[in-house]
Coordinates of C-alpha atoms in Angstrom, one line a residue:
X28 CA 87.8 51.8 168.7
X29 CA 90.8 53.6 167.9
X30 CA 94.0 54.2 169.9
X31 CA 94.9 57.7 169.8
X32 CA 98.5 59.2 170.1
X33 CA 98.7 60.1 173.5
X34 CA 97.8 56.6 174.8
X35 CA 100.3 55.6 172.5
X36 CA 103.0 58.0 174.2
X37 CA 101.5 57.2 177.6
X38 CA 102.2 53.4 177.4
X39 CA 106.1 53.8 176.1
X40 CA 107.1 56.4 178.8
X41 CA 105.2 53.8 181.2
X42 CA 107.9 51.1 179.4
X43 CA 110.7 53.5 179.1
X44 CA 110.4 54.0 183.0
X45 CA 109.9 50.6 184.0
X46 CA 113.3 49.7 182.2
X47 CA 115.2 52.7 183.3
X48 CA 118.3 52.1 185.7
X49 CA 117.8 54.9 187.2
X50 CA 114.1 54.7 188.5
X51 CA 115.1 50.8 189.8
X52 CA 118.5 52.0 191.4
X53 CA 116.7 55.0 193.0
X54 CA 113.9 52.4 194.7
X55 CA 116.4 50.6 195.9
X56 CA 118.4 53.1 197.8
X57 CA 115.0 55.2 199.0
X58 CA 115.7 58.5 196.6
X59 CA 112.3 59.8 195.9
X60 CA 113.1 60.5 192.4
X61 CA 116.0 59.3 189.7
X62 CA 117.0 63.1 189.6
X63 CA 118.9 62.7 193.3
X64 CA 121.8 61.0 190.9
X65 CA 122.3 63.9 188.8
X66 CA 122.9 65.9 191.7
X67 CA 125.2 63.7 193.2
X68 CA 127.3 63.4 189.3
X69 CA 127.1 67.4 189.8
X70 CA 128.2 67.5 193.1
X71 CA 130.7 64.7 192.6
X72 CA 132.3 67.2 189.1
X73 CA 131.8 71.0 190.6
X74 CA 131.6 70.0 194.4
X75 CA 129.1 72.9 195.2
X76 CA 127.5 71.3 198.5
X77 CA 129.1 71.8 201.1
X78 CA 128.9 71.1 204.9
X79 CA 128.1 74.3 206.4
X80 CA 126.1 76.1 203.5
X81 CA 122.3 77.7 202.9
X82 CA 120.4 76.0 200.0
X83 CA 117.2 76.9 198.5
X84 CA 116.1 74.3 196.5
X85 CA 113.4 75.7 194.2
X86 CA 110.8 73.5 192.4
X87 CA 111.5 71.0 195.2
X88 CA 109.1 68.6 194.7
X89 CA 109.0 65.3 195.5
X90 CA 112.2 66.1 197.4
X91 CA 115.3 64.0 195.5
X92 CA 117.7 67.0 195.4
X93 CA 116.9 68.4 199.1
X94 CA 117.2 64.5 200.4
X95 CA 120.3 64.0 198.7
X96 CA 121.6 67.6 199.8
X97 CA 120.3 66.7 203.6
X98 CA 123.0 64.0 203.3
X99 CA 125.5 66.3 202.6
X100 CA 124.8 69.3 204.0
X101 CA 125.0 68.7 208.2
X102 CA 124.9 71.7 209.6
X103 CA 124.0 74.2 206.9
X104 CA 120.3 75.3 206.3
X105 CA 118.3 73.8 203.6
X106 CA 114.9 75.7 202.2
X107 CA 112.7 73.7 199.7
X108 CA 109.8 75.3 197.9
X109 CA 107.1 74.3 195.3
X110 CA 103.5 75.0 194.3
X111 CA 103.2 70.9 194.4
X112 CA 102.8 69.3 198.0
X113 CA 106.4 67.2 199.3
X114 CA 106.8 64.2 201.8
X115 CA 108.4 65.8 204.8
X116 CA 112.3 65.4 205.0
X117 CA 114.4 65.6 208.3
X118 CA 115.6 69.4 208.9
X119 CA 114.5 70.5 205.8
X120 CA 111.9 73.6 205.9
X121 CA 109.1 73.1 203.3
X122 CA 107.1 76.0 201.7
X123 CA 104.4 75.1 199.8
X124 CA 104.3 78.1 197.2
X125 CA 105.0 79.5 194.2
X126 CA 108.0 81.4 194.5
X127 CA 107.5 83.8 191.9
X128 CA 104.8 85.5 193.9
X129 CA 106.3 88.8 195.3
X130 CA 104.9 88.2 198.7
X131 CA 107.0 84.8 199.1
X132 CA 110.2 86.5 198.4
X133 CA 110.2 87.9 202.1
X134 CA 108.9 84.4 203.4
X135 CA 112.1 82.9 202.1
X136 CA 114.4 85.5 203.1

């Protein structure tokens, strides 16, 4: 029986992943995702979280960039929303929709 492409592709993003830095560092340190570093590089170069700010993270799911921004943002409010389900986070408000609906617009405001 032959393999076809797409099992082919499966298998070396499976690999790719497994070797990736990223995906081990993240493990490690309990980031949902290997995502949460590239917000904390951006953060680091344009230093756009801060302390006491609103963020609406949109496309939240599984929650990398709203747990990193939860660490840096203490007493601000943070807003995640996604049409995928995400693993609660600590003082971060979860919507479970897709935000290009017209009728979620006033939700999140």
């Amino acid at each position: 029986m032959k393999k076809t492409k797409r099992s082919k592709k499966s298998r070396s993003w499976v690999i790719k992943q497994h070797r990736d830095q990223f995906v081990k560092k993240s493990k490690t340190l309990g980031y949902r995702s290997r995502s949460a570093f590239k917000l904390i590089e951006l953060n680091k170069k344009f230093g756009f979280l801060k302390n006491n700010i609103n963020l609406l993270d949109v496309g939240s799911s599984p929650g990398g960039w709203s747990q990193v921004a939860r660490k840096l943002i203490n007493s601000g409010k943070i807003l995640a929303i996604d049409i995928q389900e995400m693993d609660k986070i600590n003082e971060v408000t979860f919507l479970k929709y897709d935000f290009l609906d017209d009728s979620v617009k006033k939700k999140i405001l």
